[in-house]
Amino acid sequence: MDVETPTAENPQFSSPPTFDIVSTYRTILASDPDLTMPVAAIEALVEVIAHSTVSTVAETLDLLERHTAILKSSIPNPISLSAGTDLFQRYLVTTLNRPASLNLGPDDDFRAIRNHLLSNGRLFVERAKASRDKIASFGKHFIRDGATVLTNGGSRVVGALLRRAAESTHMRFKVIYVLPSSTSVDSSEGHQIVADLRSHNVPVATIPDSAVAYSLGKVDMVIVGAEGVVENGGIISRMGTYQMGLLAKSKGKPFYVVAESHKFVRLYPLSQFDLPIEQTVIDFKVSTTDKSVSAEPNDEGIADMNAEEVRKFSGNSAQDAVDFTPPGLISGIITEAGVLTPSAVSEELIKIWF
Amino acid sequence: MAQGATIAPGLTSFLKSLKTTPVDPSVEHFTSLLKRRQIRSSRPCAIATVALLLRVVIEFKGKDAAKLMERIRQVGRRMISAQPRELVVGNMVRRVLGLVREVVDENADVETNAASDNAHSHHDSLTRPNLNSSISNFSPLKHVATEPTDSNLSQSEHMSDSGELYRRPSLLTSHTSYAPTSNALMVHSLFGLFSQPETPSTSSTPTGHQSPDRKGMLTSLNLERLANLSMSNTTIDLRAEVMDGIKELQDELEQSDELIAANALDHIHSNEIILTHTASTTVQKFLLAAARKRKFTVVHAETYPHDHTATHGILLTGKKRESHQDDEDDVWKPLTAAGIQVVVIPDSHVFAIMSRVSKVILATHTVLANGGLVAAAGARMIAKAAKDHQTPVVVVSGVYKLSPVYPFDIEELIEYGDAGKTVPYEDGDFVEKVDVENPLYDYVPADLVDLYITNLGGHAPSYLYRIVADHYRTEDITL
């Protein structure tokens, strides 16, 4: 416990950057395949606090802000991650600004919270994992006997839900799994889930993206995972989810999103191109004068390097790209705390931010 | 009522016998009435349930809130299993359970306040307002979707499910039972991840100046809140307060039609053509309230075969023909007497006439947590036709019909009635060769409804989750 560190050490408070948050984050993420990005980010931030000598609220928040910025700039798509860091930051702000909330003496708050965070880091991870189980345990009620479920991508929550449904003895349901043909990380995760489901005696059919509309006639419901749930109740998820939503809507099939509530992120995109990341999905080219055209976006990318929010997405194709599914297409968001209508998301976010 | 002895068993006879019969036989009586469908449809069920629960509370001896809740829950389970499709029964049980919790919480807050004031007087100015604001710790994130109670799952599966479902809220609310974090504004559901562990480990308790005995006291206060209640020196009369609450609930049931009707003039304008169906007193009162000031036309789909006699009755006399039981109810004049032109059409004509209709007003049986509703058969067809013609669909419903149940399986919610009403059994040739069905209800998905009018006002379907969260406690959603 270095909590006794006097404030006199403040001047040398610039030392923390020696702590490499990015590698910590990556280690945490790699150490546990079940971990989601937001939770890994929270873990990394807890580590930051543990390695620092800060002793005041302002210092802590400043420290976290800097590290969050470093972390966000280090990965191509920080949307999911920012859900975790924002949640953590808001938690600290709310707790620290309301001394009475811990019923301690005013001088104790900071220490108490710090200790709470440091000693319970593991617990947060456990909780986050438990929430996936919780989602699975009652989300499986959505799958009725004889149903055919359409899903996509390598979402672990969806995988857990389907597995749980398969384990309950009397359910007979079929799964149509949309798998990208490429060999991205996503599709390997998808293959894993497909193999897992098949070993549980669930008939699984895999189809390419292009066959979604074709297959929809045989489908009773669509269940997808999400990288982030945004403020208006829409979701940010892997490329292809939006079109599945549109198609499901047009066919009148229920479209459910499965996501833990720590994936709620404070963004309000109005269209596909409002996301705070830059994706080169649409890349106009002509065959001969290749350089002149493709140079343009590159220039912009360099110009935006300094801009805090927009980051050049290095992932080249649609494989790892994401799209935004507007709330109107979503029938319900299954979280560990119940089924929310899309409009309930903003209320939850407003509660922690204001 | 002169008929006296000849009166058919129903709501009136039940309410009468309730005054003299003890609880358990009354529960038996009620469940048999439910099973025989002698008490049916939402309002009578709600009235009977609340009256019965009031008896349960009156007869309850002792001051232990936990025991009282267990008793209510036990009675509630029996009633629900008698007729799972009457979701209002469950709604009312949950509301009463919520009342008990409210009484307990209010009392516990006072206690905790007193305790923390004593122990911690130096910043009680900070503590107090925060503590008092903890009533608003309700969050829709905690609103739980339960499986329909009449699910056809096997028993063992059902047990394990309810086990899981039961554990879940307790996990979520674990931090609300931990005094230091919960009482203030920290009850944000998204922060659940960071909340204090249930059993405060020694490592997480700060090493500072905090006196352990005070902390222990506070924790135990909250953990044993329910049990402590009976021994606490702040003697509240649990029974009386819950009874007051139930009386308020009864008032709500009584007044909901009037409150809904108060909105009528905002929604019905002169010379409009309103389409409605089934014999619903809520809708009739709504239309009558508008008829006092305005002239409009009502097109009434007769809802053949399951509800047409009642519909004809309500149009002719302002009273459902079969409903001899609510004689004491205030008699109202039929719409025609108020100078409103009423056109009765068969259900099959709905689409044809929809192009001339300016507004559809639907009655409902139950409203579900996702904004969908279960209404008399034909409602979905009407809503679909209205959607096709871009005609607004307004659903009038008391809040008591709003159920926290999430429709996992719509089929389970639909009740099938006497097929003989569609084709009489005497028509042997016909009945032999074809299957005849008579579904009583329709499920109307939320996106076909434009507006809900409840006794609280008008709401968009997407807002209903909020009303559910306001009226039901998460802990009670799984009974």
CSV table of N, CA, C and O in Angstrom, one decimal, chain A residues 42 87-88 90-91 94-95 98 100-105 107-108 112 115-116 119-120 123-124 127-128 134 137-138 140-142 144 164 168 170 249 256 261-262 264 331 335-341 343-344 347-349 351-352, chain B residues 120 122-123 126-127 130 138-145 147 153 157 161 164-165 168 171-172 180-181 184-186 188-197 203-204 206 208-210 214 218 406 408-409 412 447 462 465-466:
chain,number,residue,atom,x,y,z
A,42,ILE,N,-10.4,-2.1,-18.5
A,42,ILE,CA,-10.6,-1.8,-17.1
A,42,ILE,C,-9.5,-2.4,-16.3
A,42,ILE,O,-8.9,-1.7,-15.4
A,87,LEU,N,-16.7,3.7,-18.7
A,87,LEU,CA,-17.4,3.2,-17.5
A,87,LEU,C,-16.5,3.4,-16.3
A,87,LEU,O,-17.0,3.8,-15.2
A,88,PHE,N,-15.3,3.0,-16.4
A,88,PHE,CA,-14.4,3.1,-15.3
A,88,PHE,C,-14.2,4.5,-14.8
A,88,PHE,O,-14.3,4.8,-13.6
A,90,ARG,N,-16.2,7.0,-15.3
A,90,ARG,CA,-17.4,7.6,-14.7
A,90,ARG,C,-17.6,7.0,-13.3
A,90,ARG,O,-18.1,7.7,-12.4
A,91,TYR,N,-17.2,5.8,-13.1
A,91,TYR,CA,-17.4,5.2,-11.8
A,91,TYR,C,-16.5,6.0,-10.8
A,91,TYR,O,-17.0,6.3,-9.7
A,94,THR,N,-17.9,9.5,-10.2
A,94,THR,CA,-19.1,9.5,-9.4
A,94,THR,C,-18.8,9.2,-8.0
A,94,THR,O,-19.3,9.8,-7.0
A,95,THR,N,-18.0,8.2,-7.8
A,95,THR,CA,-17.7,7.8,-6.4
A,95,THR,C,-16.9,8.8,-5.7
A,95,THR,O,-17.2,9.1,-4.6
A,98,ARG,N,-18.7,12.1,-4.6
A,98,ARG,CA,-19.7,12.0,-3.6
A,98,ARG,C,-19.2,11.3,-2.4
A,98,ARG,O,-19.3,10.1,-2.2
A,100,ALA,N,-20.0,11.0,0.5
A,100,ALA,CA,-20.9,10.3,1.4
A,100,ALA,C,-21.2,8.9,0.9
A,100,ALA,O,-21.7,8.0,1.6
A,101,SER,N,-20.9,8.6,-0.4
A,101,SER,CA,-21.3,7.4,-1.0
A,101,SER,C,-20.7,6.2,-0.3
A,101,SER,O,-21.3,5.1,-0.4
A,102,LEU,N,-19.6,6.4,0.3
A,102,LEU,CA,-19.0,5.2,0.9
A,102,LEU,C,-19.2,5.2,2.4
A,102,LEU,O,-18.7,4.4,3.2
A,103,ASN,N,-19.8,6.3,2.9
A,103,ASN,CA,-20.1,6.5,4.3
A,103,ASN,C,-18.8,6.5,5.1
A,103,ASN,O,-18.7,6.0,6.2
A,104,LEU,N,-17.8,7.0,4.5
A,104,LEU,CA,-16.5,7.1,5.2
A,104,LEU,C,-16.2,8.6,5.6
A,104,LEU,O,-16.9,9.5,5.1
A,105,GLY,N,-15.2,8.8,6.3
A,105,GLY,CA,-14.8,10.2,6.5
A,105,GLY,C,-14.3,10.7,5.2
A,105,GLY,O,-13.8,10.0,4.4
A,107,ASP,N,-11.8,12.2,4.3
A,107,ASP,CA,-10.4,12.0,4.0
A,107,ASP,C,-10.1,10.6,3.6
A,107,ASP,O,-9.1,10.3,3.1
A,108,ASP,N,-11.1,9.7,3.9
A,108,ASP,CA,-10.9,8.3,3.6
A,108,ASP,C,-11.3,7.8,2.2
A,108,ASP,O,-10.8,6.8,1.8
A,112,ALA,N,-10.1,4.5,0.3
A,112,ALA,CA,-11.0,3.3,0.3
A,112,ALA,C,-11.3,2.8,-1.1
A,112,ALA,O,-11.3,1.6,-1.4
A,115,ASN,N,-8.3,1.2,-2.7
A,115,ASN,CA,-8.1,-0.2,-2.2
A,115,ASN,C,-9.2,-1.1,-2.7
A,115,ASN,O,-8.9,-2.2,-3.1
A,116,HIS,N,-10.4,-0.6,-2.8
A,116,HIS,CA,-11.4,-1.4,-3.4
A,116,HIS,C,-11.1,-1.9,-4.8
A,116,HIS,O,-11.2,-3.0,-5.1
A,119,SER,N,-7.9,-4.3,-4.9
A,119,SER,CA,-8.1,-5.6,-4.3
A,119,SER,C,-9.2,-6.4,-5.1
A,119,SER,O,-9.2,-7.6,-4.9
A,120,ASN,N,-10.0,-5.7,-5.8
A,120,ASN,CA,-11.1,-6.5,-6.4
A,120,ASN,C,-11.0,-6.6,-8.0
A,120,ASN,O,-12.0,-6.9,-8.6
A,123,LEU,N,-12.2,-9.6,-9.3
A,123,LEU,CA,-13.6,-9.8,-9.1
A,123,LEU,C,-14.4,-9.2,-10.3
A,123,LEU,O,-15.4,-9.7,-10.8
A,124,PHE,N,-13.9,-8.0,-10.8
A,124,PHE,CA,-14.6,-7.4,-11.9
A,124,PHE,C,-14.6,-8.3,-13.1
A,124,PHE,O,-15.6,-8.5,-13.8
A,127,ARG,N,-17.0,-11.0,-12.5
A,127,ARG,CA,-18.4,-10.5,-12.8
A,127,ARG,C,-18.7,-10.4,-14.2
A,127,ARG,O,-19.8,-10.8,-14.7
A,128,ALA,N,-17.7,-9.9,-15.0
A,128,ALA,CA,-18.0,-9.7,-16.4
A,128,ALA,C,-18.2,-11.0,-17.1
A,128,ALA,O,-19.1,-11.2,-17.9
A,134,LYS,N,-25.0,-15.3,-17.3
A,134,LYS,CA,-26.3,-14.9,-16.9
A,134,LYS,C,-27.2,-14.7,-18.2
A,134,LYS,O,-28.3,-15.1,-18.3
A,137,SER,N,-28.0,-17.9,-19.6
A,137,SER,CA,-29.0,-18.8,-18.9
A,137,SER,C,-30.4,-18.3,-19.1
A,137,SER,O,-31.3,-19.1,-19.0
A,138,PHE,N,-30.7,-17.0,-19.3
A,138,PHE,CA,-32.1,-16.8,-19.6
A,138,PHE,C,-32.3,-16.3,-21.0
A,138,PHE,O,-33.5,-16.3,-21.5
A,140,LYS,N,-31.5,-18.1,-23.4
A,140,LYS,CA,-31.9,-19.3,-24.1
A,140,LYS,C,-33.4,-19.5,-24.1
A,140,LYS,O,-33.9,-20.3,-25.0
A,141,HIS,N,-34.1,-18.8,-23.3
A,141,HIS,CA,-35.6,-18.9,-23.4
A,141,HIS,C,-36.1,-18.4,-24.7
A,141,HIS,O,-37.2,-18.7,-25.1
A,142,PHE,N,-35.3,-17.5,-25.3
A,142,PHE,CA,-35.8,-17.0,-26.6
A,142,PHE,C,-35.8,-18.1,-27.7
A,142,PHE,O,-36.5,-18.0,-28.6
A,144,ARG,N,-36.9,-21.3,-29.0
A,144,ARG,CA,-38.0,-22.3,-28.7
A,144,ARG,C,-37.7,-23.6,-29.5
A,144,ARG,O,-36.9,-23.6,-30.4
A,164,ARG,N,-25.7,-23.0,-24.3
A,164,ARG,CA,-26.6,-23.2,-23.1
A,164,ARG,C,-27.9,-23.8,-23.5
A,164,ARG,O,-28.5,-24.7,-22.9
A,168,SER,N,-29.6,-27.7,-22.6
A,168,SER,CA,-30.9,-28.0,-21.9
A,168,SER,C,-31.5,-29.1,-22.8
A,168,SER,O,-31.8,-28.9,-24.0
A,170,HIS,N,-34.1,-30.9,-23.9
A,170,HIS,CA,-35.2,-31.1,-24.8
A,170,HIS,C,-35.3,-30.2,-26.0
A,170,HIS,O,-36.1,-30.3,-26.9
A,249,LYS,N,-35.7,-7.3,-40.8
A,249,LYS,CA,-36.9,-6.4,-40.7
A,249,LYS,C,-37.8,-6.5,-41.8
A,249,LYS,O,-39.0,-6.6,-41.7
A,256,TYR,N,-32.6,-10.0,-32.4
A,256,TYR,CA,-32.1,-9.8,-31.0
A,256,TYR,C,-30.6,-9.6,-30.9
A,256,TYR,O,-29.9,-10.2,-31.7
A,261,SER,N,-23.8,-5.5,-20.4
A,261,SER,CA,-24.1,-4.1,-20.3
A,261,SER,C,-22.8,-3.2,-20.2
A,261,SER,O,-22.9,-2.0,-20.3
A,262,HIS,N,-21.7,-3.8,-19.9
A,262,HIS,CA,-20.5,-3.0,-19.9
A,262,HIS,C,-20.0,-2.7,-21.4
A,262,HIS,O,-19.0,-2.0,-21.6
A,264,PHE,N,-22.1,-0.9,-23.2
A,264,PHE,CA,-22.8,0.3,-23.6
A,264,PHE,C,-21.8,1.4,-23.7
A,264,PHE,O,-21.0,1.7,-22.8
A,331,SER,N,-35.2,-5.8,-32.2
A,331,SER,CA,-36.4,-6.1,-31.4
A,331,SER,C,-36.1,-6.0,-29.9
A,331,SER,O,-37.0,-5.6,-29.2
A,335,THR,N,-29.4,-8.3,-22.2
A,335,THR,CA,-28.3,-8.1,-21.4
A,335,THR,C,-28.4,-9.0,-20.1
A,335,THR,O,-29.4,-9.7,-20.0
A,336,GLU,N,-27.4,-8.9,-19.3
A,336,GLU,CA,-27.4,-9.8,-18.1
A,336,GLU,C,-28.5,-9.3,-17.1
A,336,GLU,O,-28.8,-10.0,-16.2
A,337,ALA,N,-29.1,-8.2,-17.4
A,337,ALA,CA,-30.1,-7.7,-16.4
A,337,ALA,C,-31.4,-7.7,-17.0
A,337,ALA,O,-32.3,-7.0,-16.5
A,338,GLY,N,-31.6,-8.3,-18.1
A,338,GLY,CA,-33.0,-8.4,-18.7
A,338,GLY,C,-33.0,-8.0,-20.1
A,338,GLY,O,-31.9,-7.7,-20.7
A,339,VAL,N,-34.1,-8.0,-20.7
A,339,VAL,CA,-34.3,-7.6,-22.1
A,339,VAL,C,-34.6,-6.2,-22.2
A,339,VAL,O,-35.6,-5.7,-21.6
A,340,LEU,N,-33.8,-5.4,-22.8
A,340,LEU,CA,-34.1,-4.0,-22.9
A,340,LEU,C,-34.6,-3.6,-24.3
A,340,LEU,O,-34.3,-4.2,-25.3
A,341,THR,N,-35.5,-2.6,-24.3
A,341,THR,CA,-35.8,-2.1,-25.6
A,341,THR,C,-34.7,-1.1,-25.9
A,341,THR,O,-34.0,-0.6,-25.0
A,343,SER,N,-34.6,1.8,-26.6
A,343,SER,CA,-34.7,3.2,-26.0
A,343,SER,C,-34.2,3.1,-24.5
A,343,SER,O,-34.0,4.2,-23.9
A,344,ALA,N,-34.1,2.0,-23.9
A,344,ALA,CA,-33.7,1.9,-22.5
A,344,ALA,C,-32.2,2.1,-22.4
A,344,ALA,O,-31.7,2.5,-21.3
A,347,GLU,N,-31.2,5.7,-21.4
A,347,GLU,CA,-31.5,6.0,-20.0
A,347,GLU,C,-30.4,5.5,-19.1
A,347,GLU,O,-29.9,6.2,-18.2
A,348,GLU,N,-29.9,4.3,-19.3
A,348,GLU,CA,-28.8,3.8,-18.5
A,348,GLU,C,-27.6,4.6,-18.6
A,348,GLU,O,-26.9,4.9,-17.7
A,349,LEU,N,-27.3,5.0,-19.9
A,349,LEU,CA,-26.1,5.8,-20.1
A,349,LEU,C,-26.2,7.2,-19.4
A,349,LEU,O,-25.3,7.7,-18.8
A,351,LYS,N,-27.9,7.9,-16.9
A,351,LYS,CA,-27.8,7.8,-15.5
A,351,LYS,C,-26.3,7.9,-15.0
A,351,LYS,O,-26.1,8.4,-13.9
A,352,ILE,N,-25.4,7.3,-15.7
A,352,ILE,CA,-24.0,7.3,-15.2
A,352,ILE,C,-23.3,8.6,-15.7
A,352,ILE,O,-22.3,8.9,-15.1
B,120,HIS,N,-22.3,9.1,13.0
B,120,HIS,CA,-21.5,9.8,12.1
B,120,HIS,C,-22.1,11.2,12.0
B,120,HIS,O,-22.3,11.7,10.9
B,122,HIS,N,-20.9,14.0,12.1
B,122,HIS,CA,-20.1,15.2,11.6
B,122,HIS,C,-20.4,15.5,10.1
B,122,HIS,O,-20.1,16.6,9.6
B,123,HIS,N,-20.9,14.5,9.3
B,123,HIS,CA,-21.2,15.0,8.0
B,123,HIS,C,-22.6,14.4,7.6
B,123,HIS,O,-22.8,14.0,6.5
B,126,LEU,N,-24.4,15.8,4.6
B,126,LEU,CA,-24.1,15.2,3.3
B,126,LEU,C,-24.8,13.9,3.2
B,126,LEU,O,-25.3,13.6,2.1
B,127,THR,N,-24.9,13.2,4.2
B,127,THR,CA,-25.5,11.8,4.1
B,127,THR,C,-27.0,11.8,3.9
B,127,THR,O,-27.5,11.1,3.1
B,130,ASN,N,-28.7,12.2,0.4
B,130,ASN,CA,-28.4,11.0,-0.4
B,130,ASN,C,-29.2,9.8,0.0
B,130,ASN,O,-29.7,9.1,-0.9
B,138,PHE,N,-34.5,2.5,-8.8
B,138,PHE,CA,-35.1,1.6,-9.8
B,138,PHE,C,-34.5,1.8,-11.1
B,138,PHE,O,-34.4,2.9,-11.6
B,139,SER,N,-34.2,0.7,-11.8
B,139,SER,CA,-33.6,0.8,-13.1
B,139,SER,C,-34.2,-0.2,-14.0
B,139,SER,O,-34.4,-1.3,-13.6
B,140,PRO,N,-34.4,0.2,-15.2
B,140,PRO,CA,-35.0,-0.7,-16.2
B,140,PRO,C,-34.0,-1.8,-16.5
B,140,PRO,O,-34.4,-2.8,-17.0
B,141,LEU,N,-32.7,-1.5,-16.3
B,141,LEU,CA,-31.8,-2.6,-16.6
B,141,LEU,C,-32.1,-3.8,-15.7
B,141,LEU,O,-31.7,-4.9,-16.1
B,142,LYS,N,-32.7,-3.5,-14.6
B,142,LYS,CA,-33.0,-4.6,-13.7
B,142,LYS,C,-34.3,-5.2,-14.1
B,142,LYS,O,-34.7,-6.2,-13.4
B,143,HIS,N,-35.0,-4.7,-15.0
B,143,HIS,CA,-36.3,-5.3,-15.3
B,143,HIS,C,-36.1,-6.5,-16.1
B,143,HIS,O,-35.4,-6.6,-17.0
B,144,VAL,N,-36.6,-7.5,-15.5
B,144,VAL,CA,-36.3,-8.9,-15.9
B,144,VAL,C,-37.3,-9.5,-16.9
B,144,VAL,O,-38.5,-9.2,-16.7
B,145,ALA,N,-36.9,-10.1,-17.8
B,145,ALA,CA,-37.8,-10.8,-18.7
B,145,ALA,C,-37.9,-12.2,-18.1
B,145,ALA,O,-37.0,-12.9,-17.9
B,147,GLU,N,-39.8,-16.0,-18.1
B,147,GLU,CA,-40.5,-16.9,-19.1
B,147,GLU,C,-41.9,-16.8,-18.7
B,147,GLU,O,-42.3,-16.6,-17.5
B,153,LEU,N,-42.3,-26.2,-20.4
B,153,LEU,CA,-41.1,-26.9,-20.1
B,153,LEU,C,-41.3,-28.0,-19.1
B,153,LEU,O,-42.3,-27.9,-18.3
B,157,GLU,N,-36.6,-28.9,-15.6
B,157,GLU,CA,-36.0,-27.8,-16.3
B,157,GLU,C,-36.5,-26.5,-15.7
B,157,GLU,O,-35.7,-25.6,-15.5
B,161,ASP,N,-34.4,-23.5,-14.0
B,161,ASP,CA,-34.5,-22.2,-14.6
B,161,ASP,C,-34.8,-21.1,-13.5
B,161,ASP,O,-34.2,-20.1,-13.4
B,164,GLU,N,-32.0,-20.3,-11.5
B,164,GLU,CA,-31.1,-19.3,-12.1
B,164,GLU,C,-31.7,-17.9,-12.1
B,164,GLU,O,-31.0,-16.9,-11.7
B,165,LEU,N,-33.0,-17.9,-12.5
B,165,LEU,CA,-33.6,-16.6,-12.5
B,165,LEU,C,-33.7,-16.0,-11.1
B,165,LEU,O,-33.7,-14.8,-11.0
B,168,ARG,N,-30.3,-14.5,-10.1
B,168,ARG,CA,-29.8,-13.4,-10.9
B,168,ARG,C,-30.1,-12.0,-10.2
B,168,ARG,O,-29.2,-11.2,-10.0
B,171,LEU,N,-28.0,-11.4,-7.3
B,171,LEU,CA,-26.6,-11.0,-7.6
B,171,LEU,C,-26.6,-9.5,-8.0
B,171,LEU,O,-25.7,-8.8,-7.5
B,172,LEU,N,-27.5,-9.1,-8.8
B,172,LEU,CA,-27.6,-7.7,-9.2
B,172,LEU,C,-27.7,-6.8,-8.0
B,172,LEU,O,-27.1,-5.7,-8.0
B,180,PRO,N,-22.8,0.7,2.7
B,180,PRO,CA,-21.9,1.8,2.4
B,180,PRO,C,-22.1,2.3,0.9
B,180,PRO,O,-22.0,3.5,0.7
B,181,THR,N,-22.2,1.4,0.0
B,181,THR,CA,-22.2,1.9,-1.4
B,181,THR,C,-23.6,2.2,-1.8
B,181,THR,O,-23.8,3.0,-2.7
B,184,ALA,N,-26.3,5.8,-1.1
B,184,ALA,CA,-26.2,7.0,-1.9
B,184,ALA,C,-26.5,6.8,-3.3
B,184,ALA,O,-27.2,5.9,-3.7
B,185,LEU,N,-26.0,7.6,-4.2
B,185,LEU,CA,-26.4,7.6,-5.6
B,185,LEU,C,-25.6,6.5,-6.3
B,185,LEU,O,-25.6,6.5,-7.6
B,186,MET,N,-25.0,5.6,-5.7
B,186,MET,CA,-24.2,4.6,-6.4
B,186,MET,C,-24.9,3.4,-6.9
B,186,MET,O,-24.3,2.5,-7.3
B,188,HIS,N,-26.2,2.8,-9.5
B,188,HIS,CA,-26.3,2.7,-10.9
B,188,HIS,C,-26.0,1.3,-11.4
B,188,HIS,O,-25.0,0.7,-11.1
B,189,SER,N,-26.9,0.9,-12.3
B,189,SER,CA,-26.8,-0.5,-12.7
B,189,SER,C,-25.6,-0.8,-13.5
B,189,SER,O,-25.0,-1.8,-13.4
B,190,LEU,N,-25.2,0.2,-14.3
B,190,LEU,CA,-24.0,-0.1,-15.2
B,190,LEU,C,-22.8,-0.2,-14.3
B,190,LEU,O,-21.8,-0.7,-14.8
B,191,PHE,N,-22.8,0.3,-13.1
B,191,PHE,CA,-21.6,0.2,-12.2
B,191,PHE,C,-21.6,-1.1,-11.5
B,191,PHE,O,-20.8,-1.3,-10.6
B,192,GLY,N,-22.5,-1.9,-11.8
B,192,GLY,CA,-22.6,-3.2,-11.1
B,192,GLY,C,-21.3,-4.0,-11.1
B,192,GLY,O,-21.0,-4.7,-10.1
B,193,LEU,N,-20.6,-3.8,-12.1
B,193,LEU,CA,-19.3,-4.4,-12.3
B,193,LEU,C,-18.3,-4.1,-11.1
B,193,LEU,O,-17.5,-4.9,-10.7
B,194,PHE,N,-18.4,-2.8,-10.7
B,194,PHE,CA,-17.4,-2.4,-9.7
B,194,PHE,C,-17.9,-2.5,-8.3
B,194,PHE,O,-17.2,-2.1,-7.4
B,195,SER,N,-19.1,-2.9,-8.1
B,195,SER,CA,-19.7,-2.8,-6.8
B,195,SER,C,-18.9,-3.6,-5.8
B,195,SER,O,-18.1,-4.6,-6.1
B,196,GLN,N,-19.1,-3.3,-4.5
B,196,GLN,CA,-18.4,-4.0,-3.5
B,196,GLN,C,-18.8,-5.5,-3.5
B,196,GLN,O,-19.9,-5.8,-3.8
B,197,PRO,N,-17.9,-6.3,-3.1
B,197,PRO,CA,-18.2,-7.7,-3.0
B,197,PRO,C,-19.3,-7.9,-1.9
B,197,PRO,O,-19.4,-7.1,-1.0
B,203,SER,N,-9.4,-7.4,2.9
B,203,SER,CA,-8.6,-6.6,2.1
B,203,SER,C,-9.3,-5.4,1.5
B,203,SER,O,-8.7,-4.4,1.2
B,204,SER,N,-10.6,-5.5,1.3
B,204,SER,CA,-11.3,-4.4,0.7
B,204,SER,C,-11.8,-3.4,1.7
B,204,SER,O,-12.2,-2.3,1.3
B,206,PRO,N,-11.1,-0.6,4.1
B,206,PRO,CA,-10.0,0.3,4.2
B,206,PRO,C,-9.4,0.2,5.6
B,206,PRO,O,-10.0,-0.1,6.6
B,208,GLY,N,-8.1,2.6,7.1
B,208,GLY,CA,-8.1,3.9,7.7
B,208,GLY,C,-8.8,4.0,9.1
B,208,GLY,O,-8.8,3.0,9.9
B,209,HIS,N,-9.4,5.1,9.3
B,209,HIS,CA,-9.9,5.4,10.6
B,209,HIS,C,-11.3,4.8,10.8
B,209,HIS,O,-11.9,5.1,11.8
B,210,GLN,N,-11.7,4.1,9.9
B,210,GLN,CA,-13.1,3.6,10.0
B,210,GLN,C,-13.2,2.6,11.1
B,210,GLN,O,-12.5,1.7,11.2
B,214,ARG,N,-18.9,0.0,13.7
B,214,ARG,CA,-20.0,0.8,13.0
B,214,ARG,C,-20.4,0.1,11.7
B,214,ARG,O,-21.5,0.0,11.3
B,218,LEU,N,-23.9,-1.4,10.4
B,218,LEU,CA,-24.7,-1.0,9.3
B,218,LEU,C,-25.0,-2.2,8.3
B,218,LEU,O,-26.1,-2.3,7.8
B,406,TYR,N,-42.1,-11.0,-20.4
B,406,TYR,CA,-41.6,-10.8,-21.8
B,406,TYR,C,-42.1,-12.0,-22.6
B,406,TYR,O,-42.0,-13.2,-22.2
B,408,PHE,N,-41.7,-14.6,-24.7
B,408,PHE,CA,-40.8,-15.5,-25.3
B,408,PHE,C,-41.5,-16.3,-26.4
B,408,PHE,O,-41.0,-16.5,-27.5
B,409,ASP,N,-42.6,-16.8,-26.0
B,409,ASP,CA,-43.4,-17.6,-26.9
B,409,ASP,C,-44.8,-17.1,-27.0
B,409,ASP,O,-45.6,-17.2,-26.1
B,412,GLU,N,-48.0,-19.4,-26.5
B,412,GLU,CA,-48.4,-19.8,-25.2
B,412,GLU,C,-49.4,-18.8,-24.6
B,412,GLU,O,-50.2,-19.1,-23.7
B,447,ASP,N,-44.8,-2.8,-32.8
B,447,ASP,CA,-44.6,-1.8,-33.9
B,447,ASP,C,-45.9,-1.6,-34.7
B,447,ASP,O,-45.9,-0.7,-35.6
B,462,SER,N,-42.4,2.1,-26.9
B,462,SER,CA,-41.0,1.9,-26.5
B,462,SER,C,-40.8,2.4,-25.1
B,462,SER,O,-39.8,2.2,-24.5
B,465,TYR,N,-41.4,0.0,-21.1
B,465,TYR,CA,-40.4,-0.7,-20.2
B,465,TYR,C,-40.2,0.2,-18.9
B,465,TYR,O,-40.0,-0.3,-17.8
B,466,ARG,N,-40.3,1.5,-19.1
B,466,ARG,CA,-40.1,2.4,-18.0
B,466,ARG,C,-41.2,2.3,-17.0
B,466,ARG,O,-41.0,2.3,-15.8
